[in-house]
Amino acid sequence: MPAPGKTAAIAKALAITGRGARKMRAEGRDGEAMDMAALAELIQAQAAAIDLTAAEPVWQIRANDNSLQQVQDAVQQLSAHILELEYTLIPHGLHVVGKPYSEAQLVNMLSAMAQSQQLGERIVPIVADEARTFGMEGMFRQLGIYSSEGQKYTPVDKDQVMYYREDKSGQILEEGINEAGAFSSWISAATSYSVNDVVMVPFYIFYSMFGMQRIGDLAWAAGDLRARGFLLGATAGRTTLNGEGLQHEDGHSQIMAGLIPNCVSYDPTFAYELAVIIHDGLKRMVGNQEDVYYYITVMNENYLHGGLSDAADKNAAENILKGLYLLKEGAKKKHRVQLMGSGTILREVIAAADLLATDWDVGADLWSAPSLNELRRNGLDCERWNLLHPTEKPKESHVEMCFKDRSGPVIASTDYVKSFADQIRGFMPKGKMMRALG
């Protein structure tokens, strides 16, 4: 696999080389010999530059022999190789336009799991609408879209690498603009372990505004039915897709998810957070057979993702699941502040920390809060235990343990309504001031 920084260059080279190869195949023997010879030379040079073919011997077209056919055969093989290479790399984040889709990290994980020998056939990707918006088109050829009658028409994008392929053995469920129907399909797969004695792992990806708000009663029913699977609220938050107005300004789906006792919800920012969360979900739902399901919000922005080892918290993986971990220690300044954020707004919090340090001489510790809902549940559990065990040493909530030795107020920022972050205020260390922004 290429390094992330090289994917755009490789994608551009593949696109240019592929276009040249397609042009030459289309012109065939009707093209001018001189033009064909120049095109063949250009194609070979481009392909050799990215190690798709050898630079020697040079592809030459001569008069009165079979050299044209030989070059065309070489171009045909190159085209097939490019197609296969794109088919292999696109599900892992290499897109032909050189720019990843916003939910690409999530789709990459789905694709990788679907190819797993142990788990692959049990993965059920589900989408109601706009699979291409979510970067899922790379899975069309890889897995196929389920149709009980197979492909009964020629799709308009048949000549593309990622064409719309329906198949009787397809693995993706695409239900059309029907969130209730798509969620019902998710429930069916999420309860298959009980109904059919076959464990399935459904991933339903949807616009977050069209999820909990639109099918909230079904989400509650899923909890009652002990469903197990992943719900993925894409383009989440109030600011992530404002171009289409209020219909996409989701500022409350995480709060609604928190109302369902066995729904475990997260609002991660980085790919490594998402990987830790999905791994934990598979362990709990498939390995331990726990009756929970996960709601995870993902964003519609392109940005660089660090690694788990970059976090200041050496127990970051464990604390991601608890809902809060130290991302970066702030500069040692006289005045200090504790900045928290989640989802798309965490990146603005990081920018705010830099601004405070350079313009205001304030040191800011950066905290990523992938799950304010889990923090609240942990706080309530500690409160209840302390109430029932008055003679024993009180338990401290995860929020209290994180901030008890940190100076400065806590500023919590999310892309949701203020009450989302405000729900952990009661678990702050005594005397610690907190402000919730949203």
XYZ file of C-alpha atoms in Angstrom:
438
model
C 0.000 0.000 0.000
C 1.302 3.507 -0.756
C 2.026 5.972 2.010
C -0.933 8.334 2.617
C 0.952 11.351 1.274
C 1.542 9.640 -2.064
C -2.020 8.551 -2.777
C -3.044 11.717 -4.619
C 0.010 11.556 -6.916
C -0.550 7.876 -7.646
C -4.246 8.496 -8.288
C -3.427 11.278 -10.747
C -0.833 9.127 -12.529
C -3.276 6.218 -12.762
C -5.965 8.497 -14.159
C -3.666 10.050 -16.800
C -2.211 6.698 -17.843
C -5.646 5.099 -17.917
C -7.069 7.857 -20.119
C -4.185 7.471 -22.564
C -4.648 3.715 -22.715
C -8.389 4.044 -23.290
C -7.826 6.616 -26.042
C -5.391 4.342 -27.852
C -7.688 1.336 -27.607
C -10.561 3.441 -28.966
C -8.593 4.755 -31.947
C -7.314 1.321 -32.915
C -6.080 1.046 -36.504
C -7.988 4.140 -37.573
C -5.548 6.507 -35.879
C -2.671 8.152 -37.680
C 0.512 6.076 -37.329
C 2.534 9.047 -36.123
C -0.058 10.010 -33.497
C -0.375 6.402 -32.374
C 3.386 6.049 -32.044
C 3.639 9.234 -29.970
C 0.727 8.163 -27.789
C 2.271 4.734 -27.234
C 5.563 6.319 -26.192
C 3.760 8.665 -23.782
C 1.692 5.869 -22.247
C 4.737 3.676 -21.686
C 6.670 6.547 -20.074
C 3.783 7.369 -17.741
C 3.256 3.739 -16.806
C 6.954 3.122 -16.242
C 7.148 6.178 -13.964
C 4.822 4.458 -11.487
C 6.222 0.958 -12.047
C 3.289 -0.400 -14.027
C 5.423 -1.520 -16.951
C 9.052 -1.682 -18.034
C 10.668 1.307 -19.723
C 12.540 -1.040 -22.110
C 12.097 -2.210 -24.784
C 10.375 0.913 -26.102
C 6.937 0.363 -27.627
C 7.436 1.160 -31.304
C 4.955 1.164 -34.146
C 6.474 0.419 -37.556
C 4.894 0.206 -40.958
C 4.122 -3.113 -42.657
C 4.511 -5.416 -39.632
C 2.525 -6.493 -36.593
C 4.098 -3.957 -34.198
C 0.841 -1.987 -33.922
C -1.009 -5.080 -32.744
C 1.767 -5.873 -30.256
C 1.586 -2.358 -28.806
C -2.199 -2.536 -28.620
C -1.936 -5.861 -26.787
C 0.506 -4.276 -24.329
C -1.863 -1.349 -23.801
C -4.754 -3.773 -23.256
C -2.765 -5.584 -20.565
C -1.828 -2.254 -18.992
C -5.480 -1.194 -18.922
C -6.465 -4.399 -17.179
C -3.641 -3.913 -14.680
C -4.722 -0.335 -13.946
C -8.312 -1.467 -13.484
C -7.282 -4.176 -11.053
C -4.971 -1.804 -9.189
C -7.708 0.816 -8.804
C -10.167 -1.875 -7.743
C -7.715 -3.004 -5.067
C -6.658 0.422 -3.779
C -9.858 2.462 -3.930
C -11.563 0.676 -0.999
C -8.483 1.513 1.066
C -8.585 5.255 0.496
C -7.098 5.818 -2.975
C -9.666 7.620 -5.079
C -9.209 8.363 -8.756
C -9.568 12.104 -8.181
C -6.798 12.055 -5.598
C -8.998 13.255 -2.739
C -10.512 10.965 -0.094
C -14.160 11.152 0.786
C -14.969 12.480 4.208
C -16.141 9.165 5.642
C -13.278 7.301 3.905
C -11.646 6.151 7.127
C -14.851 4.412 8.149
C -15.437 2.872 4.719
C -11.815 1.647 4.665
C -12.426 -0.255 7.889
C -15.667 -1.699 6.540
C -13.891 -2.864 3.387
C -11.069 -4.434 5.372
C -13.501 -6.293 7.630
C -15.555 -7.462 4.668
C -12.395 -9.067 3.234
C -11.613 -10.886 6.487
C -11.797 -14.660 6.155
C -13.153 -15.033 9.685
C -15.626 -12.144 9.727
C -16.119 -11.034 6.125
C -19.297 -12.891 5.220
C -20.994 -11.688 8.405
C -20.513 -7.970 7.652
C -23.714 -6.314 6.353
C -23.220 -2.758 5.012
C -26.565 -0.965 4.776
C -27.310 2.413 3.208
C -30.615 4.135 2.535
C -29.402 6.755 0.089
C -26.319 8.463 -1.360
C -23.758 5.687 -0.932
C -21.365 7.642 -3.153
C -21.604 10.645 -0.813
C -20.290 8.415 1.962
C -17.462 7.045 -0.214
C -18.968 3.540 -0.408
C -18.845 3.118 -4.186
C -15.557 1.237 -3.897
C -17.568 -1.553 -2.272
C -20.031 -1.928 -5.177
C -17.727 -4.186 -7.195
C -16.017 -5.677 -4.180
C -19.193 -6.870 -2.414
C -22.090 -6.171 -4.771
C -25.512 -4.768 -3.913
C -28.006 -7.451 -2.977
C -30.881 -7.980 -5.403
C -33.081 -11.061 -5.276
C -33.296 -10.990 -9.096
C -29.731 -9.882 -9.857
C -28.739 -7.084 -12.264
C -31.586 -6.631 -14.737
C -30.285 -3.517 -16.489
C -27.019 -1.948 -17.635
C -26.042 0.830 -15.205
C -25.043 4.171 -16.711
C -21.677 3.954 -14.941
C -20.828 0.497 -16.296
C -17.559 1.751 -17.805
C -16.328 3.044 -14.443
C -14.171 1.130 -11.990
C -16.787 1.487 -9.271
C -19.947 0.827 -11.249
C -23.314 0.098 -9.636
C -23.309 -3.714 -9.491
C -26.364 -5.607 -8.269
C -26.055 -9.314 -7.596
C -28.087 -12.167 -6.111
C -25.158 -12.842 -3.789
C -24.516 -9.158 -3.073
C -23.623 -8.154 0.481
C -24.648 -4.470 0.563
C -28.272 -3.575 1.291
C -29.267 -0.356 -0.467
C -32.859 0.403 0.380
C -33.474 3.684 -1.429
C -34.735 6.822 0.326
C -36.404 4.835 3.069
C -34.743 5.238 6.450
C -37.400 3.215 8.265
C -36.940 0.338 5.818
C -33.157 0.494 6.020
C -33.273 0.532 9.815
C -35.664 -2.421 9.790
C -33.151 -4.322 7.662
C -30.492 -3.375 10.222
C -32.655 -4.706 13.063
C -33.163 -7.949 11.146
C -29.419 -8.468 10.782
C -28.692 -7.158 14.295
C -31.011 -9.765 15.854
C -30.003 -12.632 13.545
C -27.839 -14.121 16.322
C -31.051 -14.841 18.248
C -33.637 -15.383 15.504
C -31.498 -17.458 13.122
C -28.607 -18.530 15.353
C -26.293 -16.758 12.875
C -24.194 -13.854 14.128
C -24.209 -10.908 11.731
C -22.506 -7.508 12.102
C -24.619 -4.831 10.372
C -23.283 -1.335 9.670
C -26.033 1.113 8.743
C -24.630 4.451 7.521
C -26.964 7.416 7.110
C -27.152 11.187 7.395
C -27.156 11.667 11.165
C -30.074 14.115 10.965
C -32.139 11.386 9.305
C -31.383 8.783 11.963
C -32.400 9.072 15.603
C -34.785 11.938 14.868
C -36.552 10.132 12.025
C -36.638 6.555 13.343
C -36.274 7.129 17.094
C -39.002 4.629 18.019
C -37.294 1.910 15.967
C -33.988 2.742 17.679
C -35.689 2.222 21.041
C -37.236 -1.017 19.760
C -33.763 -2.176 18.699
C -32.614 -1.807 22.286
C -35.670 -3.705 23.505
C -34.927 -6.481 20.975
C -31.294 -6.662 22.171
C -29.972 -5.781 18.745
C -26.207 -5.887 18.168
C -24.568 -3.822 15.438
C -23.266 -0.405 14.415
C -25.238 2.709 13.497
C -23.130 5.332 11.740
C -24.417 8.894 11.654
C -22.578 10.561 8.778
C -22.171 14.299 8.112
C -22.831 14.762 11.834
C -23.000 18.010 13.788
C -24.490 21.456 13.289
C -21.695 22.867 11.111
C -20.554 19.931 8.980
C -23.021 20.314 6.076
C -24.612 23.755 6.297
C -24.845 24.180 2.540
C -28.213 22.426 2.536
C -29.700 24.390 5.423
C -31.424 23.164 8.563
C -32.225 19.717 7.201
C -28.628 18.624 7.891
C -27.853 20.618 11.047
C -27.796 17.749 13.505
C -27.196 19.165 16.972
C -28.985 16.562 19.042
C -28.648 12.968 17.741
C -26.023 12.147 20.370
C -28.404 13.296 23.108
C -31.155 11.083 21.689
C -28.749 8.124 21.548
C -27.938 8.657 25.216
C -31.582 8.059 26.125
C -31.383 4.401 25.068
C -29.803 2.423 27.942
C -28.014 -0.194 25.822
C -26.920 2.163 23.023
C -23.210 2.980 23.341
C -22.522 6.241 21.538
C -19.342 7.987 20.403
C -18.404 11.169 18.542
C -14.770 10.510 17.497
C -12.519 12.880 15.560
C -9.615 10.738 14.395
C -9.359 7.429 12.545
C -7.473 5.737 15.385
C -10.302 6.630 17.775
C -12.768 5.089 15.347
C -10.643 1.933 15.047
C -10.455 1.527 18.839
C -14.224 2.002 19.164
C -15.162 -0.447 16.400
C -12.708 -3.034 17.759
C -14.290 -2.678 21.187
C -17.755 -3.013 19.681
C -16.836 -6.225 17.884
C -15.287 -7.605 21.057
C -18.329 -6.796 23.179
C -21.074 -7.733 20.718
C -19.496 -10.667 18.865
C -16.896 -11.967 21.309
C -18.631 -11.380 24.638
C -22.197 -11.531 23.277
C -23.233 -8.390 25.150
C -26.674 -6.969 24.360
C -25.556 -3.514 23.261
C -25.336 -1.637 19.987
C -23.182 1.306 18.937
C -24.060 4.721 17.534
C -21.009 6.488 16.062
C -21.060 9.897 14.399
C -18.602 10.647 11.590
C -17.859 13.905 9.822
C -17.873 15.415 6.354
C -14.410 16.997 6.392
C -10.962 16.078 5.065
C -8.044 16.470 7.453
C -4.859 14.751 8.554
C -5.149 11.995 11.151
C -2.425 11.320 13.684
C -1.757 7.986 15.340
C -2.641 6.531 18.705
C 0.968 6.861 19.833
C 0.839 10.642 19.220
C -1.542 11.164 22.137
C -0.062 12.468 25.400
C -2.135 9.911 27.321
C -0.227 6.618 27.304
C -3.478 4.791 28.117
C -5.281 6.516 25.270
C -6.913 3.355 23.870
C -8.496 2.529 27.228
C -9.573 6.119 27.886
C -11.004 6.614 24.398
C -13.574 3.999 25.361
C -14.221 5.722 28.688
C -14.920 8.908 26.755
C -12.032 11.262 27.587
C -8.259 11.294 27.184
C -5.420 13.814 27.148
C -4.522 14.554 23.551
C -1.746 17.085 24.117
C -0.084 18.834 27.045
C -0.199 22.601 26.811
C 2.777 24.940 27.070
C 3.943 25.779 30.589
C 2.348 29.181 31.114
C 1.303 31.180 34.178
C -2.321 31.097 33.066
C -3.808 27.752 32.085
C -7.023 26.344 30.708
C -8.373 22.854 29.988
C -9.909 22.594 26.504
C -12.203 19.677 25.619
C -13.745 18.851 22.280
C -15.264 16.066 20.218
C -16.079 15.301 16.615
C -15.519 17.995 14.043
C -15.182 20.761 16.655
C -12.103 19.197 18.287
C -10.023 20.509 15.391
C -11.260 24.029 16.180
C -10.337 23.436 19.818
C -6.803 22.511 18.719
C -6.613 25.739 16.713
C -7.894 27.681 19.740
C -5.095 26.247 21.907
C -2.488 27.517 19.436
C -4.140 30.944 19.366
C -4.241 31.170 23.169
C -0.546 30.288 23.423
C 0.716 32.678 20.744
C -1.604 35.671 21.201
C -2.599 35.513 24.859
C 0.220 33.653 26.600
C -2.213 31.046 27.963
C -1.268 27.378 28.149
C -4.042 24.991 27.126
C -4.149 21.246 27.737
C -6.072 19.528 24.939
C -8.590 16.797 25.735
C -10.447 14.656 23.226
C -13.876 13.572 24.452
C -15.120 10.816 22.108
C -18.117 10.071 24.367
C -19.731 12.562 26.693
C -22.603 10.104 27.072
C -20.292 7.412 28.436
C -18.716 9.970 30.774
C -22.137 10.802 32.170
C -23.036 7.144 32.636
C -19.741 6.550 34.433
C -20.407 9.550 36.678
C -23.905 8.345 37.530
C -22.589 4.846 38.305
C -20.031 6.312 40.731
C -22.673 8.497 42.389
C -24.961 5.524 42.885
C -22.187 3.315 44.277
C -21.144 6.053 46.700
C -24.760 6.510 47.807
C -25.100 2.792 48.557
C -21.687 2.489 50.253
C -21.462 5.504 52.573
C -18.844 3.954 54.861
C -16.398 3.070 52.088
C -13.917 5.218 50.184
C -15.885 7.132 47.519
C -15.318 6.227 43.891
C -14.145 8.959 41.566
C -15.658 9.432 38.132
C -13.386 9.411 35.097
C -14.054 13.142 34.649
C -12.963 13.890 38.200
C -9.809 11.797 37.905
C -8.820 13.573 34.682
C -9.177 17.130 36.000
C -8.532 16.999 39.756
C -4.819 17.793 39.386
C -5.193 20.204 36.453
C -5.300 23.977 36.890
C -7.594 26.348 35.069
C -11.229 26.204 34.018
C -12.638 23.518 31.714
C -14.100 24.665 28.395
C -16.041 21.899 26.603
C -16.894 22.475 22.929
C -18.968 20.242 20.640
C -20.948 20.589 17.418
C -24.131 19.800 19.336
C -26.443 21.782 21.596
C -24.884 23.001 24.853
C -26.756 20.488 26.988
C -24.717 17.683 25.380
C -21.455 18.808 27.006
C -23.206 20.300 30.033
C -24.321 16.848 31.186
C -20.902 16.144 32.745
C -20.728 19.399 34.738
C -21.853 17.678 37.951
C -18.877 15.298 37.886
C -16.179 17.968 37.810
C -13.831 18.176 40.817
C -15.176 20.379 43.593
C -14.584 24.039 42.785
C -13.632 23.406 39.150
C -15.334 25.885 36.837
C -16.732 24.542 33.553
C -18.259 26.216 30.506
C -20.097 24.323 27.777
C -20.022 25.700 24.254
C -22.268 24.445 21.471
